[in-house]
Structure formats: structure tokens, C-alpha cells
Short mmCIF file of C-alpha atoms in Angstrom, two decimals:
data_model
loop_
_atom_site.label_atom_id
_atom_site.label_comp_id
_atom_site.label_asym_id
_atom_site.label_seq_id
_atom_site.Cartn_x
_atom_site.Cartn_y
_atom_site.Cartn_z
CA MET A 438 126.68 -10.58 -1.10
CA ASP A 439 128.36 -11.69 2.08
CA THR A 440 125.25 -10.71 4.04
CA LEU A 441 123.16 -12.85 1.72
CA LEU A 442 125.31 -15.92 2.31
CA HIS A 443 125.99 -15.40 6.00
CA ASN A 444 123.14 -14.26 8.22
CA PHE A 445 120.88 -15.64 10.95
CA VAL A 446 118.90 -17.88 8.59
CA ALA A 447 121.75 -18.91 6.23
CA ASP A 448 123.98 -20.01 9.08
CA MET A 449 121.23 -21.66 11.11
CA TYR A 450 121.75 -25.30 11.98
CA GLY A 451 119.62 -27.61 9.81
CA PRO A 452 117.19 -29.02 12.41
CA ASN A 453 116.70 -25.55 13.87
CA PHE A 454 115.85 -24.16 10.44
CA LEU A 455 113.35 -26.97 9.85
CA LEU A 456 111.66 -25.97 13.09
CA LEU A 457 111.60 -22.33 12.03
CA TYR A 458 110.37 -23.32 8.55
CA GLY A 459 107.56 -25.33 10.12
CA VAL A 460 106.52 -22.30 12.16
CA VAL A 461 106.55 -20.11 9.05
CA ILE A 462 104.45 -22.67 7.14
CA ILE A 463 101.88 -23.00 9.93
CA ALA A 464 101.66 -19.23 10.38
CA THR A 465 101.19 -18.76 6.62
CA LEU A 466 98.46 -21.41 6.47
CA LEU A 467 96.63 -19.90 9.45
CA LEU A 468 96.85 -16.40 8.00
CA CYS A 469 95.54 -17.55 4.63
CA GLY A 470 92.77 -19.45 6.42
CA GLN A 471 91.68 -16.22 8.08
CA LEU A 472 91.94 -14.13 4.92
CA VAL A 473 89.89 -16.45 2.72
CA GLN A 474 86.90 -16.56 5.05
CA ASP A 475 83.48 -15.51 3.76
CA PRO A 476 83.35 -11.70 4.17
CA THR A 477 79.64 -11.84 5.05
CA LYS A 478 80.17 -13.99 8.12
CA ASN A 479 79.45 -11.25 10.63
CA GLN A 480 77.09 -9.07 8.60
CA PRO A 481 73.53 -8.44 9.89
CA LEU A 482 70.64 -10.21 8.22
CA PRO A 483 68.44 -8.29 5.78
CA LEU A 484 64.88 -7.59 6.90
CA ILE A 485 62.31 -10.31 6.22
CA PRO A 486 59.76 -8.94 3.73
CA ALA A 487 56.07 -9.23 4.56
CA GLU A 488 55.37 -10.62 1.07
CA PRO A 489 58.54 -12.26 -0.23
CA ASP A 490 58.99 -12.91 -3.94
CA PRO A 491 58.81 -16.71 -4.38
CA TYR A 492 60.95 -16.60 -7.52
CA LYS A 493 63.70 -14.66 -5.78
CA ILE A 494 63.68 -17.12 -2.89
CA ALA A 495 63.66 -20.07 -5.28
CA TYR A 496 66.77 -18.71 -6.96
CA LEU A 497 68.41 -18.17 -3.59
CA ARG A 498 67.68 -21.75 -2.58
CA SER A 499 68.26 -23.66 -5.81
CA GLN A 500 69.25 -21.13 -8.49
CA ALA A 501 67.82 -21.71 -12.00
CA THR A 502 66.49 -25.16 -11.08
CA GLY A 503 64.45 -23.63 -8.27
CA ILE A 504 62.83 -21.10 -10.60
CA ALA A 505 62.17 -23.81 -13.20
CA HIS A 506 60.34 -25.83 -10.53
CA LEU A 507 58.18 -22.83 -9.69
CA VAL A 508 57.28 -22.16 -13.32
CA LEU A 509 56.37 -25.82 -13.93
CA PHE A 510 54.39 -26.00 -10.73
CA ASN A 511 52.57 -22.74 -11.45
CA LEU A 512 51.57 -24.05 -14.90
CA ILE A 513 50.20 -27.16 -13.21
CA GLN A 514 48.28 -25.10 -10.69
CA GLN A 515 46.75 -23.05 -13.49
CA GLY A 516 45.74 -26.11 -15.48
CA TYR A 517 48.16 -25.80 -18.40
CA LEU A 518 50.19 -28.89 -17.50
CA GLN A 519 49.37 -32.10 -15.70
CA VAL A 520 51.26 -34.84 -13.91
CA SER A 521 50.65 -38.49 -14.64
CA GLY A 522 53.01 -40.85 -12.90
CA GLN A 523 56.52 -39.79 -13.87
CA THR A 524 55.32 -37.79 -16.88
CA ILE A 525 54.43 -34.13 -17.31
CA SER A 526 52.33 -33.15 -20.30
CA LYS A 527 50.01 -30.45 -21.56
CA THR A 528 46.37 -30.66 -20.65
CA SER A 529 44.01 -31.09 -23.56
CA ASP A 530 41.72 -28.30 -22.37
CA HIS A 531 44.28 -25.86 -21.04
CA PRO A 532 43.36 -22.15 -20.71
CA ASP A 533 44.34 -19.54 -23.25
CA ILE A 534 48.14 -19.15 -23.29
CA SER A 535 47.81 -15.39 -23.77
CA ASN A 536 47.19 -15.23 -20.04
CA LEU A 537 50.67 -16.58 -19.30
CA GLN A 538 53.72 -14.56 -18.37
CA PRO A 539 56.46 -14.64 -21.05
CA VAL A 540 58.65 -17.10 -19.14
CA GLU A 541 55.66 -19.36 -18.44
CA ARG A 542 54.70 -19.32 -22.10
CA GLN A 543 58.23 -20.28 -23.14
CA VAL A 544 58.24 -23.24 -20.77
CA PHE A 545 54.75 -24.29 -21.82
CA GLU A 546 55.68 -24.19 -25.51
CA LYS A 547 58.96 -26.02 -24.83
CA ILE A 548 57.09 -29.01 -23.45
CA SER A 549 55.58 -29.85 -26.81
CA GLU A 550 54.97 -33.49 -25.97
CA PRO A 551 54.79 -35.58 -22.79
CA ALA A 552 58.16 -35.89 -21.10
CA THR A 553 59.53 -37.31 -17.91
CA ALA A 554 59.57 -35.00 -14.92
CA LYS A 555 63.35 -34.68 -15.02
CA THR A 556 63.35 -33.93 -18.75
CA SER A 557 60.62 -31.35 -18.27
CA LEU A 558 62.62 -29.73 -15.49
CA TRP A 559 65.71 -29.67 -17.70
CA LEU A 560 63.75 -28.03 -20.53
CA ALA A 561 62.25 -25.51 -18.12
CA THR A 562 65.65 -24.71 -16.63
CA GLU A 563 66.95 -23.85 -20.10
CA CYS A 564 64.02 -21.52 -20.68
CA VAL A 565 64.33 -19.63 -17.40
CA GLN A 566 68.06 -18.88 -17.63
CA PRO A 567 67.56 -15.31 -19.00
CA PHE A 568 64.82 -14.79 -16.41
CA CYS A 569 67.30 -15.62 -13.63
CA ILE A 570 69.76 -12.82 -14.39
CA ALA A 571 67.77 -10.12 -12.61
CA TYR A 572 67.43 -12.26 -9.46
CA GLN A 573 71.11 -13.14 -9.50
CA GLU A 574 72.03 -9.46 -9.69
CA GLN A 575 69.68 -8.60 -6.82
CA LEU A 576 71.07 -11.34 -4.61
CA ASP A 577 74.64 -10.43 -5.55
CA ASP A 578 73.99 -6.83 -4.52
CA GLU A 579 72.63 -8.05 -1.19
CA LYS A 580 75.71 -10.31 -0.79
CA LEU A 581 73.48 -13.35 -0.36
CA LEU A 582 75.37 -15.26 -3.08
CA TYR A 583 79.06 -16.11 -2.93
CA ALA A 584 80.68 -13.65 -5.34
CA SER A 585 83.14 -14.94 -7.92
CA LYS A 586 85.50 -12.06 -7.06
CA TRP A 587 85.82 -13.48 -3.55
CA GLN A 588 87.01 -16.79 -5.01
CA ILE A 589 89.55 -14.95 -7.16
CA ARG A 590 90.78 -13.04 -4.11
CA ASN A 591 91.16 -16.34 -2.22
CA VAL A 592 93.37 -17.76 -4.94
CA GLN A 593 95.48 -14.59 -4.93
CA PHE A 594 96.02 -14.91 -1.17
CA GLY A 595 96.98 -18.54 -1.69
CA LEU A 596 99.50 -17.68 -4.38
CA VAL A 597 101.12 -15.06 -2.13
CA GLY A 598 101.32 -17.56 0.72
CA ALA A 599 102.72 -20.26 -1.56
CA MET A 600 105.32 -17.85 -2.88
CA LEU A 601 106.39 -16.98 0.67
CA ILE A 602 106.79 -20.65 1.62
CA PHE A 603 108.59 -21.42 -1.63
CA SER A 604 110.97 -18.45 -1.39
CA PHE A 605 111.93 -19.07 2.22
CA GLY A 606 112.53 -22.78 1.70
CA CYS A 607 114.26 -22.32 -1.65
CA TYR A 608 116.67 -19.78 -0.17
CA LYS A 609 117.79 -22.18 2.54
CA LEU A 610 117.96 -25.01 0.01
CA LEU A 611 120.36 -23.09 -2.24
CA ILE A 612 122.49 -22.12 0.75
CA ALA A 613 122.67 -25.75 1.88
CA LEU A 614 123.56 -27.02 -1.59
CA GLY A 615 126.16 -24.28 -1.94
CA LYS A 616 127.81 -25.52 1.25
CA GLY A 617 127.80 -29.09 -0.02
CA ARG A 618 124.99 -30.30 2.20
CA TYR A 619 122.62 -32.61 0.40
CA ASN A 620 120.48 -33.94 3.22
CA VAL A 621 117.65 -31.61 2.20
CA GLY A 622 114.91 -34.12 1.49
CA PHE A 623 112.80 -33.21 4.50
CA LEU A 624 113.09 -29.51 3.68
CA ILE A 625 111.83 -30.12 0.12
CA LEU A 626 109.07 -32.40 1.38
CA MET A 627 107.80 -29.79 3.86
CA GLY A 628 107.76 -27.07 1.23
CA VAL A 629 106.10 -29.10 -1.52
CA LEU A 630 103.39 -30.61 0.66
CA SER A 631 102.49 -27.31 2.32
CA ILE A 632 102.28 -25.48 -1.02
CA ILE A 633 100.11 -28.21 -2.53
CA TYR A 634 97.78 -28.12 0.49
CA LEU A 635 97.56 -24.32 0.48
CA LEU A 636 96.71 -24.11 -3.22
CA TRP A 637 94.16 -26.91 -2.86
CA PHE A 638 92.59 -25.15 0.13
CA VAL A 639 92.13 -21.75 -1.52
CA SER A 640 90.85 -23.21 -4.80
CA GLN A 641 88.06 -25.25 -3.25
CA PRO A 642 84.73 -24.39 -4.92
CA HIS A 643 82.29 -22.61 -2.67
CA PRO A 644 78.55 -23.28 -2.50
CA PRO A 645 76.40 -20.75 -4.36
CA LEU A 646 75.19 -19.07 -1.16
CA SER A 647 77.31 -16.86 1.02
CA HIS A 648 77.32 -17.27 4.78
CA LEU A 649 74.83 -14.41 4.95
CA GLY A 650 72.67 -16.05 2.27
CA ASN A 651 72.54 -19.32 4.19
CA ARG A 652 71.53 -17.59 7.41
CA TYR A 653 68.94 -15.49 5.58
CA LEU A 654 67.39 -18.55 3.94
CA GLN A 655 67.21 -20.32 7.30
CA GLN A 656 65.57 -17.24 8.79
CA LEU A 657 63.01 -17.17 5.98
CA GLN A 658 62.24 -20.86 6.47
CA THR A 659 61.77 -20.36 10.19
CA THR A 660 59.56 -17.30 9.69
CA PHE A 661 57.27 -18.90 7.12
CA ASN A 662 57.37 -22.47 8.39
CA LYS A 663 53.70 -22.39 9.35
CA LEU A 664 52.78 -22.00 5.67
CA ARG A 665 53.64 -25.68 5.25
CA GLU A 666 50.65 -26.52 7.39
CA THR A 667 48.18 -24.56 5.31
CA SER A 668 46.60 -25.35 1.98
CA ILE A 669 46.24 -21.87 0.59
CA VAL A 670 46.84 -21.89 -3.14
CA ASN A 671 48.63 -18.56 -3.11
CA ASN A 672 51.11 -19.93 -0.60
CA ASN A 673 52.06 -23.01 -2.60
CA LEU A 674 54.67 -21.22 -4.69
CA LEU A 675 56.28 -19.70 -1.61
CA VAL A 676 56.29 -23.06 0.19
CA LEU A 677 57.87 -24.75 -2.83
CA ALA A 678 60.45 -21.96 -3.11
CA LEU A 679 61.36 -22.16 0.57
CA PHE A 680 61.30 -25.90 1.21
CA GLY A 681 61.61 -27.59 -2.19
CA VAL A 682 59.68 -30.42 -3.80
CA GLU A 683 59.80 -32.45 -0.59
CA SER A 684 57.38 -29.98 0.98
CA LEU A 685 54.63 -31.20 -1.38
CA ALA A 686 54.69 -34.77 -0.08
CA GLY A 687 51.30 -35.76 1.24
CA THR A 688 49.63 -32.57 0.02
CA ALA A 689 47.21 -31.98 -2.82
CA TYR A 690 50.25 -31.91 -5.07
CA ASP A 691 51.71 -35.21 -3.93
CA ALA A 692 51.75 -36.37 -7.57
CA TYR A 693 54.24 -33.62 -8.41
CA TYR A 694 56.41 -34.69 -5.49
CA LYS A 695 56.30 -38.34 -6.57
CA ALA A 696 57.07 -37.45 -10.17
CA PHE A 697 60.45 -36.10 -9.08
CA LEU A 698 61.01 -38.23 -6.00
CA PRO A 699 59.52 -41.68 -6.58
CA PRO A 700 58.61 -43.68 -3.46
CA ALA A 701 61.90 -45.59 -3.56
CA TYR A 702 63.75 -42.32 -3.05
CA SER A 703 61.19 -40.45 -0.99
CA THR A 704 62.01 -39.50 2.53
CA THR A 705 59.95 -40.20 5.59
CA SER A 706 59.25 -36.54 6.08
CA SER A 707 55.87 -36.79 4.48
CA ARG A 708 53.42 -34.23 5.60
CA SER A 709 50.85 -36.67 6.78
CA SER A 710 49.34 -34.27 9.24
CA SER A 711 48.55 -31.58 6.71
CA SER A 712 47.27 -34.08 4.20
CA SER A 713 44.62 -35.61 6.40
CA SER A 714 41.97 -33.21 5.25
CA SER A 715 42.83 -32.77 1.59
CA SER A 716 45.29 -35.23 0.22
CA CYS A 717 45.80 -36.62 -3.25
CA SER A 718 47.18 -40.03 -4.06
CA SER A 719 48.85 -40.77 -7.31
CA GLY A 720 47.17 -43.23 -9.54
CA SER A 721 47.18 -44.47 -13.06
CA GLY A 722 46.43 -41.57 -15.30
CA GLY A 723 45.96 -39.16 -12.48
CA SER A 724 45.48 -38.73 -8.79
CA SER A 725 42.58 -38.86 -6.47
CA CYS A 726 41.88 -36.94 -3.35
CA SER A 727 40.97 -38.78 -0.24
CA SER A 728 38.83 -36.21 1.42
CA SER A 729 35.81 -34.30 0.69
CA SER A 730 36.93 -32.16 -2.14
CA CYS A 731 38.53 -34.08 -4.97
CA SER A 732 36.97 -36.72 -7.08
CA SER A 733 38.92 -39.72 -8.28
CA GLY A 734 40.44 -39.77 -11.70
CA SER A 735 41.32 -36.12 -11.75
CA SER A 736 44.87 -35.32 -12.54
CA CYS A 737 46.89 -32.97 -10.43
CA GLY A 738 47.42 -29.72 -12.22
CA GLY A 739 45.17 -30.73 -14.99
CA GLY A 740 42.26 -28.87 -13.57
CA GLY A 741 41.43 -31.64 -11.12
CA CYS A 742 43.34 -32.00 -7.94
CA GLY A 743 45.33 -29.01 -9.09
CA GLY A 744 42.91 -26.97 -7.10
CA CYS A 745 43.24 -28.90 -3.90
CA GLY A 746 45.02 -25.98 -2.30
CA GLY A 747 41.94 -23.86 -2.15
CA GLY A 748 39.27 -26.23 -3.29
CA CYS A 749 39.82 -29.42 -5.22
CA GLY A 750 38.60 -29.52 -8.73
CA GLY A 751 38.95 -25.80 -9.04
#
């Protein structure tokens, strides 16, 4: 008992203890900062596949919303849906739905009547949730997504650090009070503020992608960047998965881009260069292509300009 009340720390002069306490707090914060880092930071990148799965990449980039965009866009390319202004609706002469994949059929049937682009995307996102599970598991196995268990581990490290700061400060506080010293405000302030900061730091939500996932996505975008300059129909899904709706600006599918990003919100990164030979402009009731292939009045995805990737009107 005597050792507990009289030792190097218990008998330390107040200002000297505050200095030591500050060192302990800083060391604890730095240690926790190192321990809660993304474990994939230094891992090598996976190999880039020759034919990447657009749906897997879409999930990596934007999760369920990314896959919903691909399904909607694919239905437009195939002539099942069409874009008119800010509205997405079924085409009157759409192909037989028996040709659709199950997830595509669910989305197509969900859009029973014309809806705004954002509503359509919301409906599609609901439909594709079960479809996303397999991709989430694949990406989790490859450590491309930030695992929930890593977040739990971070909080555990934070709690241990907070307990260390609390115990050390509380011990000195009780000793000081026991000796009739009540000028302990700064000691309490240091402990409380550092614990609050530490718990806030380790509980910060992480983005869906891990450090490895971010680097892998950037590598994919660099590798397949030239696809943005082509108008090959089969590449449209991969381009959309890699670069998002913005990548369709100024292309044959400009109407789809404008449905989600109206001109007031559109960026200046329009692909004017790639659109010079086969571009569509949105118009009332549809969109018209400026070059040789598309005729005016056709609606993107409705069997008109929907084919502008490999031949308008197709």
C-alpha cells in the first residue's frame, strides 16, 4: 500500500507530472494512429484482367448504385428503356423480356411507368441489392473493400488507449486529492480532451474502398482510359463502370448523362472530342445525332440513338 501511495509518479511534482502525462498522451495517440492504419496500404496490386467484369468494377467504384446504373444503361442500350429529358420509361416496342437476365428483368418490371432518372435509379438499386452480394464477397476476399472487422479493431485499439490515458491520469488525480491538492483542473482537462479526441479519431467512418481498392481502381482507370475515346458498344458498360455517368457526356448517350446531371450541374469535362463524329443532343421527346448515323427524333436507348456506339439507329 505504501508503494502505491509513494513512488516515482505519486510523489512527482505537479508540473513535472503534467509534462510526463502529456508525453504519455502524445505517445498513445501516435501509437493508436499507427495501429488503426489501413492494413492494405503496402500490399501489391492484383493483376489487371484482360476482360474485366464491368459489374464487379461498378460495385468497386460505386457499390449498389454503380451496378444499378449499369443495369439501367444496358436496358437502354438494348432498347427496353428510353430516356426523354429527365424521365426514363419503357419503350413501346421493346424486345421480348425473356431475353433479359434475371436482374435486368426485375429492374425492367420495377419501372412500370415513366419515372424521373433519380427515381428509376433508386428503384433499380433496390432490385440489384441481392445481385451485389456475390461481388461484395469477391472484393472483400481480395481486400479491395474496407472490412467492417478493421473498423471494429480500430475502436478496440482506441478503447485500450483511452483506458491507458484515463487510468494514468486518474491515479495521479486520486493521489493529489488524497494529499489535499485541488489544483487539478489542467490534469482533468488534458485527460478528458485527449480521450474524446482519441475515441472520435478511431470511430471515424471509412470510405467503402480500402487503400488497395483505391489504388486498384486508379490502375484500372489508367489502363482502360483509351476506351473513353472509342464508341464501341461493348465497351460502354466498362466505360460507365470505370468512369461513371460523367463519361457519357458528349457521346451517343449524352441524354442519359443529362438525365442524371442536368446542364446546370454538369461539369466542363464534356467529351467534345469523342463526340465530334457521333454525338447525340437531347431534345424534346428524344435526342438527335449530329453526324452521319442518327436521325433526329430518335430517343436514346429506345432503339434510336441507343445504337450510336456501334451504329446509330441500331
